[in-house]
């Protein structure tokens, strides 16, 4: 199955690694588990992105 959620641990190269998934009322996969970033990395990435946009 195709998947564009790059922050889900099951997504790889645009596809879901799971064989069976469930979809909720909003069309989101209920098995999705997000990759966690520590606060320091997240803050640096946010700052970098803001600097590029300003």
mmCIF file of C-alpha atoms in Angstrom:
data_model
loop_
_atom_site.group_PDB
_atom_site.id
_atom_site.type_symbol
_atom_site.label_atom_id
_atom_site.label_comp_id
_atom_site.label_asym_id
_atom_site.label_seq_id
_atom_site.Cartn_x
_atom_site.Cartn_y
_atom_site.Cartn_z
ATOM 1 C CA UNK A 1 0.000 0.000 0.000
ATOM 2 C CA UNK A 2 1.263 3.485 -0.813
ATOM 3 C CA UNK A 3 2.033 5.846 2.071
ATOM 4 C CA UNK A 4 3.394 9.397 2.073
ATOM 5 C CA UNK A 5 3.766 9.805 5.853
ATOM 6 C CA UNK A 6 7.578 9.979 6.081
ATOM 7 C CA UNK A 7 7.388 10.287 9.886
ATOM 8 C CA UNK A 8 5.714 6.884 10.362
ATOM 9 C CA UNK A 9 8.094 4.063 11.290
ATOM 10 C CA UNK A 10 6.338 1.697 8.846
ATOM 11 C CA UNK A 11 6.793 3.923 5.767
ATOM 12 C CA UNK A 12 9.680 3.150 3.413
ATOM 13 C CA UNK A 13 10.215 4.481 -0.105
ATOM 14 C CA UNK A 14 6.610 5.677 -0.344
ATOM 15 C CA UNK A 15 5.109 2.376 0.761
ATOM 16 C CA UNK A 16 3.772 0.912 4.008
ATOM 17 C CA UNK A 17 5.700 -2.120 5.297
ATOM 18 C CA UNK A 18 2.591 -3.571 6.976
ATOM 19 C CA UNK A 19 0.457 -6.123 5.144
ATOM 20 C CA UNK A 20 -2.821 -5.143 6.819
ATOM 21 C CA UNK A 21 -3.854 -1.722 8.126
ATOM 22 C CA UNK A 22 -7.003 -0.029 9.368
ATOM 23 C CA UNK A 23 -8.146 3.416 8.271
ATOM 24 C CA UNK A 24 -10.059 5.762 10.591
ATOM 25 C CA UNK A 25 -12.930 8.120 9.609
ATOM 26 C CA UNK A 26 -10.502 10.849 8.526
ATOM 27 C CA UNK A 27 -8.574 8.477 6.239
ATOM 28 C CA UNK A 28 -5.588 8.098 8.551
ATOM 29 C CA UNK A 29 -3.896 4.776 9.290
ATOM 30 C CA UNK A 30 -4.605 3.663 12.859
ATOM 31 C CA UNK A 31 -1.330 1.697 13.073
ATOM 32 C CA UNK A 32 0.839 4.781 12.470
ATOM 33 C CA UNK A 33 3.706 5.227 14.938
ATOM 34 C CA UNK A 34 5.669 8.450 14.601
ATOM 35 C CA UNK A 35 9.443 8.706 14.855
ATOM 36 C CA UNK A 36 10.373 10.711 17.947
ATOM 37 C CA UNK A 37 12.926 13.521 17.837
ATOM 38 C CA UNK A 38 14.588 14.840 20.971
ATOM 39 C CA UNK A 39 13.936 18.489 21.796
ATOM 40 C CA UNK A 40 17.428 19.664 20.798
ATOM 41 C CA UNK A 41 17.238 18.179 17.297
ATOM 42 C CA UNK A 42 13.668 19.413 16.803
ATOM 43 C CA UNK A 43 14.571 22.953 17.903
ATOM 44 C CA UNK A 44 17.566 23.085 15.540
ATOM 45 C CA UNK A 45 15.511 21.833 12.599
ATOM 46 C CA UNK A 46 12.743 24.356 13.303
ATOM 47 C CA UNK A 47 15.285 27.183 13.507
ATOM 48 C CA UNK A 48 16.933 26.098 10.238
ATOM 49 C CA UNK A 49 13.576 25.949 8.469
ATOM 50 C CA UNK A 50 12.542 29.373 9.778
ATOM 51 C CA UNK A 51 15.846 30.862 8.621
ATOM 52 C CA UNK A 52 15.272 29.473 5.105
ATOM 53 C CA UNK A 53 11.755 30.903 4.965
ATOM 54 C CA UNK A 54 12.576 34.382 6.267
#
